[in-house]
Amino acid sequence: MAAVVVTAIAVFWTVPTFGLLVTSFRPRWEVQYSGWWTIFQDPVVTLENYRVVLTGGDVLPDGVSPYLFNSLAIAVPATVFPIILGAMVAYSMTAMRFRGATALLVTIVALQIIPLQMTLLPLLELFNSGWSLGPIPIVPHLVDPQTGRSLLAGRYITLWIVHTMFALPLCIFLMYNFGSRLSREVIDAAQIDGASHFLIFRRLYLPLMSPALATFAIFQFLWVWNDLLIAITFVGSSPRVAPITAYLASLKGGFGQNEHLLTAAAFVGMLIPLVIFFTLQRYYARGFLPGAYVRDRST
């Protein structure tokens, strides 16, 4: 009975996605005057929508390619940076045993309570104008001497910094929970053998943490890939820097007039996240069951 219910829910959940897929292959006039389910009565399909999305058309001449590259250039570093920094912090709190580690963890986790939207304008002002505490510059105002523009405004590095800042609390919390279940005897034995903290972190800690790293990588990559608010706030919608979500927002037009192109572009944008998910999915469940996995790898 449970299998039947789960199957029914899966089918029901998939119907809208299937409708979008069918719409992406239908001509414009068919999309405007009939529903996608009529394809079973009048099966008219075309690849023109995908050709326009990939190579460009009247709506956006550059096509989706620059935006796909931008999304990769944003999402990959914005996933790797918090993983590296979060794993280092989690290792220091679980393996180095310093006073105040618990209070530090609580403080870091509490940062997740701050609404993301509250921080966008202060951060934008910080990147554009710097920040000084009286006469003391805390964050310098970096300006290109030739153009007079801020070196952080409208660049990939801005989104890398912002996404890393927003992701670190969750990353540290997940890594700490997983790393705290590692066998302490294994780390102590490595230290007795003369291994440094850097060697233990690189050769022992990170391999044992691979399920947690992969789990967070899936979450973070999908979050950054699907982000629109942070992207348009800090870099705008220029094809030079903007991600694919900005392309979709520009493509949608008014009153659904570009629905045939929008659905095709959405499925093009889904390909890379799907590849990432299916590549790392075997680690996904292990990331939520650290005890069993760690004991298995440690024995």
mmCIF file of C-alpha atoms in Angstrom:
data_model
loop_
_atom_site.group_PDB
_atom_site.id
_atom_site.type_symbol
_atom_site.label_atom_id
_atom_site.label_comp_id
_atom_site.label_asym_id
_atom_site.label_seq_id
_atom_site.Cartn_x
_atom_site.Cartn_y
_atom_site.Cartn_z
ATOM 1 C CA MET A 1 0.000 0.000 0.000
ATOM 2 C CA ALA A 2 2.808 2.372 0.895
ATOM 3 C CA ALA A 3 4.488 1.708 -2.457
ATOM 4 C CA VAL A 4 1.263 2.572 -4.288
ATOM 5 C CA VAL A 5 0.883 5.832 -2.372
ATOM 6 C CA VAL A 6 4.501 6.830 -2.990
ATOM 7 C CA THR A 7 4.190 6.001 -6.690
ATOM 8 C CA ALA A 8 0.974 8.033 -6.967
ATOM 9 C CA ILE A 9 2.624 11.023 -5.255
ATOM 10 C CA ALA A 10 5.654 10.751 -7.557
ATOM 11 C CA VAL A 11 3.457 10.658 -10.661
ATOM 12 C CA PHE A 12 1.345 13.568 -9.420
ATOM 13 C CA TRP A 13 4.498 15.551 -8.655
ATOM 14 C CA THR A 14 5.954 14.817 -12.098
ATOM 15 C CA VAL A 15 2.914 15.873 -14.156
ATOM 16 C CA PRO A 16 3.705 19.652 -14.119
ATOM 17 C CA THR A 17 7.322 18.954 -15.108
ATOM 18 C CA PHE A 18 6.138 16.722 -17.926
ATOM 19 C CA GLY A 19 3.794 19.497 -19.075
ATOM 20 C CA LEU A 20 6.706 21.953 -19.177
ATOM 21 C CA LEU A 21 8.772 19.454 -21.160
ATOM 22 C CA VAL A 22 5.980 19.007 -23.699
ATOM 23 C CA THR A 23 5.536 22.793 -23.948
ATOM 24 C CA SER A 24 9.234 23.247 -24.696
ATOM 25 C CA PHE A 25 8.804 21.183 -27.891
ATOM 26 C CA ARG A 26 5.594 22.817 -29.122
ATOM 27 C CA PRO A 27 5.450 25.678 -31.666
ATOM 28 C CA ARG A 28 4.632 29.145 -30.413
ATOM 29 C CA TRP A 29 1.152 29.317 -31.908
ATOM 30 C CA GLU A 30 0.217 25.956 -30.375
ATOM 31 C CA VAL A 31 1.386 27.092 -26.920
ATOM 32 C CA GLN A 32 -0.636 30.316 -27.127
ATOM 33 C CA TYR A 33 -3.938 28.774 -28.178
ATOM 34 C CA SER A 34 -4.085 25.313 -26.584
ATOM 35 C CA GLY A 35 -2.922 23.420 -23.487
ATOM 36 C CA TRP A 36 0.021 21.056 -23.495
ATOM 37 C CA TRP A 37 -2.258 18.008 -23.061
ATOM 38 C CA THR A 38 -3.657 18.513 -26.561
ATOM 39 C CA ILE A 39 -0.395 17.121 -27.948
ATOM 40 C CA PHE A 40 -1.914 13.641 -27.536
ATOM 41 C CA GLN A 41 -4.638 14.619 -30.040
ATOM 42 C CA ASP A 42 -2.503 16.789 -32.336
ATOM 43 C CA PRO A 43 1.191 15.829 -31.914
ATOM 44 C CA VAL A 44 2.988 18.852 -33.407
ATOM 45 C CA VAL A 45 6.565 19.206 -32.124
ATOM 46 C CA THR A 46 9.571 21.290 -33.100
ATOM 47 C CA LEU A 47 13.188 21.845 -32.052
ATOM 48 C CA GLU A 48 13.050 25.526 -32.996
ATOM 49 C CA ASN A 49 12.579 26.601 -29.377
ATOM 50 C CA TYR A 50 15.823 24.947 -28.337
ATOM 51 C CA ARG A 51 17.642 26.336 -31.378
ATOM 52 C CA VAL A 52 16.606 29.881 -30.454
ATOM 53 C CA VAL A 53 17.569 29.364 -26.817
ATOM 54 C CA LEU A 54 20.993 27.892 -27.655
ATOM 55 C CA THR A 55 21.992 30.141 -30.561
ATOM 56 C CA GLY A 56 20.014 33.321 -29.900
ATOM 57 C CA GLY A 57 16.985 34.997 -31.413
ATOM 58 C CA ASP A 58 15.015 38.223 -31.510
ATOM 59 C CA VAL A 59 14.422 38.305 -27.741
ATOM 60 C CA LEU A 60 18.039 37.786 -26.588
ATOM 61 C CA PRO A 61 20.517 37.600 -29.488
ATOM 62 C CA ASP A 62 23.356 36.081 -27.443
ATOM 63 C CA GLY A 63 21.420 32.953 -26.513
ATOM 64 C CA VAL A 64 21.844 31.043 -23.297
ATOM 65 C CA SER A 65 25.534 30.097 -23.674
ATOM 66 C CA PRO A 66 27.078 33.165 -21.940
ATOM 67 C CA TYR A 67 24.670 32.802 -19.043
ATOM 68 C CA LEU A 68 25.430 29.089 -18.677
ATOM 69 C CA PHE A 69 29.136 29.878 -18.502
ATOM 70 C CA ASN A 70 28.457 32.609 -15.942
ATOM 71 C CA SER A 71 26.406 30.233 -13.788
ATOM 72 C CA LEU A 72 29.228 27.693 -13.798
ATOM 73 C CA ALA A 73 31.810 30.394 -13.059
ATOM 74 C CA ILE A 74 29.698 31.520 -10.093
ATOM 75 C CA ALA A 75 28.403 28.205 -8.726
ATOM 76 C CA VAL A 76 31.596 26.127 -8.736
ATOM 77 C CA PRO A 77 33.802 28.511 -6.676
ATOM 78 C CA ALA A 78 30.813 29.485 -4.495
ATOM 79 C CA THR A 79 30.460 25.778 -3.655
ATOM 80 C CA VAL A 80 34.149 24.971 -3.191
ATOM 81 C CA PHE A 81 35.075 27.977 -1.011
ATOM 82 C CA PRO A 82 32.544 27.382 1.807
ATOM 83 C CA ILE A 83 33.319 23.652 1.793
ATOM 84 C CA ILE A 84 37.038 24.302 2.307
ATOM 85 C CA LEU A 85 36.549 26.993 4.945
ATOM 86 C CA GLY A 86 33.720 25.141 6.698
ATOM 87 C CA ALA A 87 35.698 21.893 6.863
ATOM 88 C CA MET A 88 38.688 23.750 8.350
ATOM 89 C CA VAL A 89 36.533 25.386 11.029
ATOM 90 C CA ALA A 90 34.760 22.125 11.841
ATOM 91 C CA TYR A 91 38.090 20.307 12.128
ATOM 92 C CA SER A 92 39.479 22.933 14.473
ATOM 93 C CA MET A 93 36.413 22.668 16.736
ATOM 94 C CA THR A 94 36.315 18.853 16.797
ATOM 95 C CA ALA A 95 39.991 17.842 16.705
ATOM 96 C CA MET A 96 41.907 20.683 18.376
ATOM 97 C CA ARG A 97 39.798 20.923 21.532
ATOM 98 C CA PHE A 98 40.010 24.595 22.435
ATOM 99 C CA ARG A 99 37.970 26.384 25.082
ATOM 100 C CA GLY A 100 34.816 28.104 23.855
ATOM 101 C CA ALA A 101 34.263 25.824 20.852
ATOM 102 C CA THR A 102 30.638 25.163 21.833
ATOM 103 C CA ALA A 103 29.876 28.872 22.275
ATOM 104 C CA LEU A 104 31.498 29.573 18.915
ATOM 105 C CA LEU A 105 29.373 26.898 17.245
ATOM 106 C CA VAL A 106 26.175 28.305 18.762
ATOM 107 C CA THR A 107 27.120 31.791 17.552
ATOM 108 C CA ILE A 108 27.825 30.534 14.044
ATOM 109 C CA VAL A 109 24.567 28.566 13.840
ATOM 110 C CA ALA A 110 22.638 31.580 15.159
ATOM 111 C CA LEU A 111 23.796 33.558 12.118
ATOM 112 C CA GLN A 112 21.349 31.506 10.037
ATOM 113 C CA ILE A 113 18.497 33.331 11.769
ATOM 114 C CA ILE A 114 19.388 36.620 10.068
ATOM 115 C CA PRO A 115 17.150 37.062 6.983
ATOM 116 C CA LEU A 116 19.190 37.115 3.814
ATOM 117 C CA GLN A 117 17.216 40.041 2.413
ATOM 118 C CA MET A 118 18.277 42.286 5.316
ATOM 119 C CA THR A 119 21.941 41.952 4.421
ATOM 120 C CA LEU A 120 21.835 42.647 0.682
ATOM 121 C CA LEU A 121 21.840 46.453 0.705
ATOM 122 C CA PRO A 122 24.464 46.779 3.490
ATOM 123 C CA LEU A 123 26.725 44.354 1.639
ATOM 124 C CA LEU A 124 26.177 46.183 -1.652
ATOM 125 C CA GLU A 125 27.155 49.452 0.016
ATOM 126 C CA LEU A 126 30.155 47.718 1.584
ATOM 127 C CA PHE A 127 31.443 46.476 -1.779
ATOM 128 C CA ASN A 128 30.811 49.771 -3.565
ATOM 129 C CA SER A 129 32.095 52.210 -0.932
ATOM 130 C CA GLY A 130 34.078 50.211 1.630
ATOM 131 C CA TRP A 131 33.597 50.565 5.369
ATOM 132 C CA SER A 132 35.433 52.634 7.932
ATOM 133 C CA LEU A 133 35.127 52.821 11.697
ATOM 134 C CA GLY A 134 35.717 56.528 12.145
ATOM 135 C CA PRO A 135 39.078 57.305 10.525
ATOM 136 C CA ILE A 136 40.106 53.641 10.548
ATOM 137 C CA PRO A 137 39.340 51.771 7.266
ATOM 138 C CA ILE A 138 38.037 48.289 8.074
ATOM 139 C CA VAL A 139 37.190 47.298 4.485
ATOM 140 C CA PRO A 140 39.092 49.440 1.960
ATOM 141 C CA HIS A 141 37.344 51.047 -0.983
ATOM 142 C CA LEU A 142 38.997 49.315 -3.936
ATOM 143 C CA VAL A 143 38.744 51.431 -7.079
ATOM 144 C CA ASP A 144 40.069 50.929 -10.597
ATOM 145 C CA PRO A 145 42.332 53.975 -11.167
ATOM 146 C CA GLN A 146 41.497 54.080 -14.893
ATOM 147 C CA THR A 147 37.712 53.846 -14.760
ATOM 148 C CA GLY A 148 37.047 55.011 -11.201
ATOM 149 C CA ARG A 149 34.681 52.048 -10.652
ATOM 150 C CA SER A 150 34.777 49.728 -7.665
ATOM 151 C CA LEU A 151 36.855 46.614 -8.269
ATOM 152 C CA LEU A 152 34.237 44.490 -6.503
ATOM 153 C CA ALA A 153 31.121 45.826 -8.218
ATOM 154 C CA GLY A 154 29.630 43.693 -10.995
ATOM 155 C CA ARG A 155 32.228 40.911 -10.833
ATOM 156 C CA TYR A 156 32.247 37.195 -10.120
ATOM 157 C CA ILE A 157 34.286 37.674 -6.951
ATOM 158 C CA THR A 158 31.444 39.641 -5.383
ATOM 159 C CA LEU A 159 29.032 36.718 -5.750
ATOM 160 C CA TRP A 160 31.700 34.264 -4.550
ATOM 161 C CA ILE A 161 32.159 36.267 -1.350
ATOM 162 C CA VAL A 162 28.426 36.752 -0.723
ATOM 163 C CA HIS A 163 27.442 33.126 -1.351
ATOM 164 C CA THR A 164 30.353 31.911 0.782
ATOM 165 C CA MET A 165 29.281 34.175 3.650
ATOM 166 C CA PHE A 166 25.684 32.987 3.507
ATOM 167 C CA ALA A 167 26.643 29.302 3.214
ATOM 168 C CA LEU A 168 29.274 29.070 5.955
ATOM 169 C CA PRO A 169 26.938 28.773 9.001
ATOM 170 C CA LEU A 170 25.072 25.780 7.562
ATOM 171 C CA CYS A 171 28.287 24.259 6.226
ATOM 172 C CA ILE A 172 30.072 24.498 9.577
ATOM 173 C CA PHE A 173 27.058 23.104 11.411
ATOM 174 C CA LEU A 174 26.777 20.114 9.059
ATOM 175 C CA MET A 175 30.529 19.431 9.096
ATOM 176 C CA TYR A 176 30.712 19.740 12.866
ATOM 177 C CA ASN A 177 27.846 17.284 13.412
ATOM 178 C CA PHE A 178 29.460 14.790 11.075
ATOM 179 C CA GLY A 179 33.041 15.351 12.258
ATOM 180 C CA SER A 180 32.144 15.076 15.946
ATOM 181 C CA ARG A 181 31.245 11.421 15.337
ATOM 182 C CA LEU A 182 34.648 10.547 13.934
ATOM 183 C CA SER A 183 36.653 8.137 16.041
ATOM 184 C CA ARG A 184 38.884 10.262 18.273
ATOM 185 C CA GLU A 185 41.290 7.329 18.629
ATOM 186 C CA VAL A 186 42.108 7.483 14.916
ATOM 187 C CA ILE A 187 43.115 11.157 15.145
ATOM 188 C CA ASP A 188 45.064 10.574 18.378
ATOM 189 C CA ALA A 189 46.908 7.653 16.786
ATOM 190 C CA ALA A 190 47.869 9.822 13.820
ATOM 191 C CA GLN A 191 49.185 12.528 16.157
ATOM 192 C CA ILE A 192 51.218 9.960 18.128
ATOM 193 C CA ASP A 193 52.773 8.845 14.843
ATOM 194 C CA GLY A 194 53.894 12.442 14.285
ATOM 195 C CA ALA A 195 51.295 13.610 11.781
ATOM 196 C CA SER A 196 50.622 17.343 11.733
ATOM 197 C CA HIS A 197 47.141 18.814 11.847
ATOM 198 C CA PHE A 198 47.415 19.722 8.170
ATOM 199 C CA LEU A 199 48.334 16.136 7.248
ATOM 200 C CA ILE A 200 45.519 14.701 9.390
ATOM 201 C CA PHE A 201 43.051 17.135 7.870
ATOM 202 C CA ARG A 202 44.096 16.354 4.300
ATOM 203 C CA ARG A 203 44.738 12.599 4.461
ATOM 204 C CA LEU A 204 42.342 11.456 7.172
ATOM 205 C CA TYR A 205 39.654 13.999 8.015
ATOM 206 C CA LEU A 206 38.544 14.981 4.509
ATOM 207 C CA PRO A 207 38.251 11.386 3.173
ATOM 208 C CA LEU A 208 36.136 10.398 6.172
ATOM 209 C CA MET A 209 34.026 13.525 5.701
ATOM 210 C CA SER A 210 33.310 12.866 2.014
ATOM 211 C CA PRO A 211 29.566 12.096 2.498
ATOM 212 C CA ALA A 212 29.022 15.362 4.391
ATOM 213 C CA LEU A 213 31.075 17.280 1.824
ATOM 214 C CA ALA A 214 29.092 15.809 -1.057
ATOM 215 C CA THR A 215 25.746 16.422 0.678
ATOM 216 C CA PHE A 216 26.533 20.057 1.289
ATOM 217 C CA ALA A 217 27.974 20.417 -2.232
ATOM 218 C CA ILE A 218 24.611 19.318 -3.680
ATOM 219 C CA PHE A 219 22.662 21.783 -1.542
ATOM 220 C CA GLN A 220 25.013 24.675 -2.152
ATOM 221 C CA PHE A 221 25.431 24.137 -5.894
ATOM 222 C CA LEU A 222 21.676 23.938 -6.440
ATOM 223 C CA TRP A 223 21.101 26.996 -4.250
ATOM 224 C CA VAL A 224 23.664 29.118 -6.110
ATOM 225 C CA TRP A 225 22.597 27.820 -9.528
ATOM 226 C CA ASN A 226 18.944 28.720 -8.887
ATOM 227 C CA ASP A 227 19.651 32.070 -7.236
ATOM 228 C CA LEU A 228 18.295 35.221 -8.856
ATOM 229 C CA LEU A 229 17.926 37.731 -6.013
ATOM 230 C CA ILE A 230 21.596 37.872 -5.004
ATOM 231 C CA ALA A 231 22.761 37.848 -8.626
ATOM 232 C CA ILE A 232 20.662 40.777 -9.838
ATOM 233 C CA THR A 233 21.412 42.714 -6.635
ATOM 234 C CA PHE A 234 25.190 42.548 -6.994
ATOM 235 C CA VAL A 235 25.885 42.079 -10.722
ATOM 236 C CA GLY A 236 22.661 42.963 -12.555
ATOM 237 C CA SER A 237 21.422 41.162 -15.664
ATOM 238 C CA SER A 238 24.286 41.817 -18.084
ATOM 239 C CA PRO A 239 25.295 38.701 -20.089
ATOM 240 C CA ARG A 240 28.902 39.484 -19.118
ATOM 241 C CA VAL A 241 28.368 38.313 -15.512
ATOM 242 C CA ALA A 242 24.705 37.387 -14.899
ATOM 243 C CA PRO A 243 23.707 33.714 -14.367
ATOM 244 C CA ILE A 244 21.117 31.698 -16.248
ATOM 245 C CA THR A 245 18.335 32.718 -13.863
ATOM 246 C CA ALA A 246 18.738 36.306 -15.086
ATOM 247 C CA TYR A 247 18.427 34.995 -18.652
ATOM 248 C CA LEU A 248 15.186 33.241 -17.747
ATOM 249 C CA ALA A 249 13.858 36.391 -16.081
ATOM 250 C CA SER A 250 14.650 38.443 -19.195
ATOM 251 C CA LEU A 251 13.218 35.796 -21.496
ATOM 252 C CA LYS A 252 9.809 35.444 -19.878
ATOM 253 C CA GLY A 253 8.435 38.647 -21.449
ATOM 254 C CA GLY A 254 4.927 39.870 -20.638
ATOM 255 C CA PHE A 255 1.690 37.878 -20.343
ATOM 256 C CA GLY A 256 3.490 34.573 -21.007
ATOM 257 C CA GLN A 257 4.213 35.453 -24.631
ATOM 258 C CA ASN A 258 7.555 33.607 -24.585
ATOM 259 C CA GLU A 259 6.383 30.532 -22.728
ATOM 260 C CA HIS A 260 7.640 28.240 -25.477
ATOM 261 C CA LEU A 261 11.180 29.657 -25.128
ATOM 262 C CA LEU A 262 11.066 29.909 -21.351
ATOM 263 C CA THR A 263 10.308 26.210 -20.904
ATOM 264 C CA ALA A 264 13.059 25.220 -23.342
ATOM 265 C CA ALA A 265 15.592 27.435 -21.554
ATOM 266 C CA ALA A 266 14.508 26.015 -18.186
ATOM 267 C CA PHE A 267 15.262 22.471 -19.313
ATOM 268 C CA VAL A 268 18.626 23.513 -20.748
ATOM 269 C CA GLY A 269 19.422 25.078 -17.383
ATOM 270 C CA MET A 270 18.416 21.882 -15.564
ATOM 271 C CA LEU A 271 20.978 19.666 -17.296
ATOM 272 C CA ILE A 272 24.070 20.620 -15.283
ATOM 273 C CA PRO A 273 22.376 20.474 -11.831
ATOM 274 C CA LEU A 274 20.970 17.056 -12.726
ATOM 275 C CA VAL A 275 24.450 15.825 -13.666
ATOM 276 C CA ILE A 276 25.839 17.138 -10.362
ATOM 277 C CA PHE A 277 23.050 15.532 -8.349
ATOM 278 C CA PHE A 278 23.269 12.098 -9.956
ATOM 279 C CA THR A 279 27.066 12.178 -9.698
ATOM 280 C CA LEU A 280 26.996 12.824 -5.948
ATOM 281 C CA GLN A 281 23.714 11.159 -4.993
ATOM 282 C CA ARG A 282 25.365 7.985 -3.669
ATOM 283 C CA TYR A 283 26.870 10.107 -0.886
ATOM 284 C CA TYR A 284 23.616 11.948 -0.192
ATOM 285 C CA ALA A 285 22.001 9.525 2.254
ATOM 286 C CA ARG A 286 25.336 8.858 3.986
ATOM 287 C CA GLY A 287 25.637 12.558 4.747
ATOM 288 C CA PHE A 288 22.599 12.290 7.035
ATOM 289 C CA LEU A 289 23.714 9.013 8.663
ATOM 290 C CA PRO A 290 27.225 9.856 9.845
ATOM 291 C CA GLY A 291 27.483 7.361 12.703
ATOM 292 C CA ALA A 292 27.181 4.193 10.653
ATOM 293 C CA TYR A 293 29.365 5.464 7.816
ATOM 294 C CA VAL A 294 32.145 6.728 10.075
ATOM 295 C CA ARG A 295 32.282 3.498 12.059
ATOM 296 C CA ASP A 296 32.440 1.532 8.828
ATOM 297 C CA ARG A 297 35.308 3.610 7.417
ATOM 298 C CA SER A 298 37.225 3.697 10.704
ATOM 299 C CA THR A 299 37.306 -0.036 11.326
#
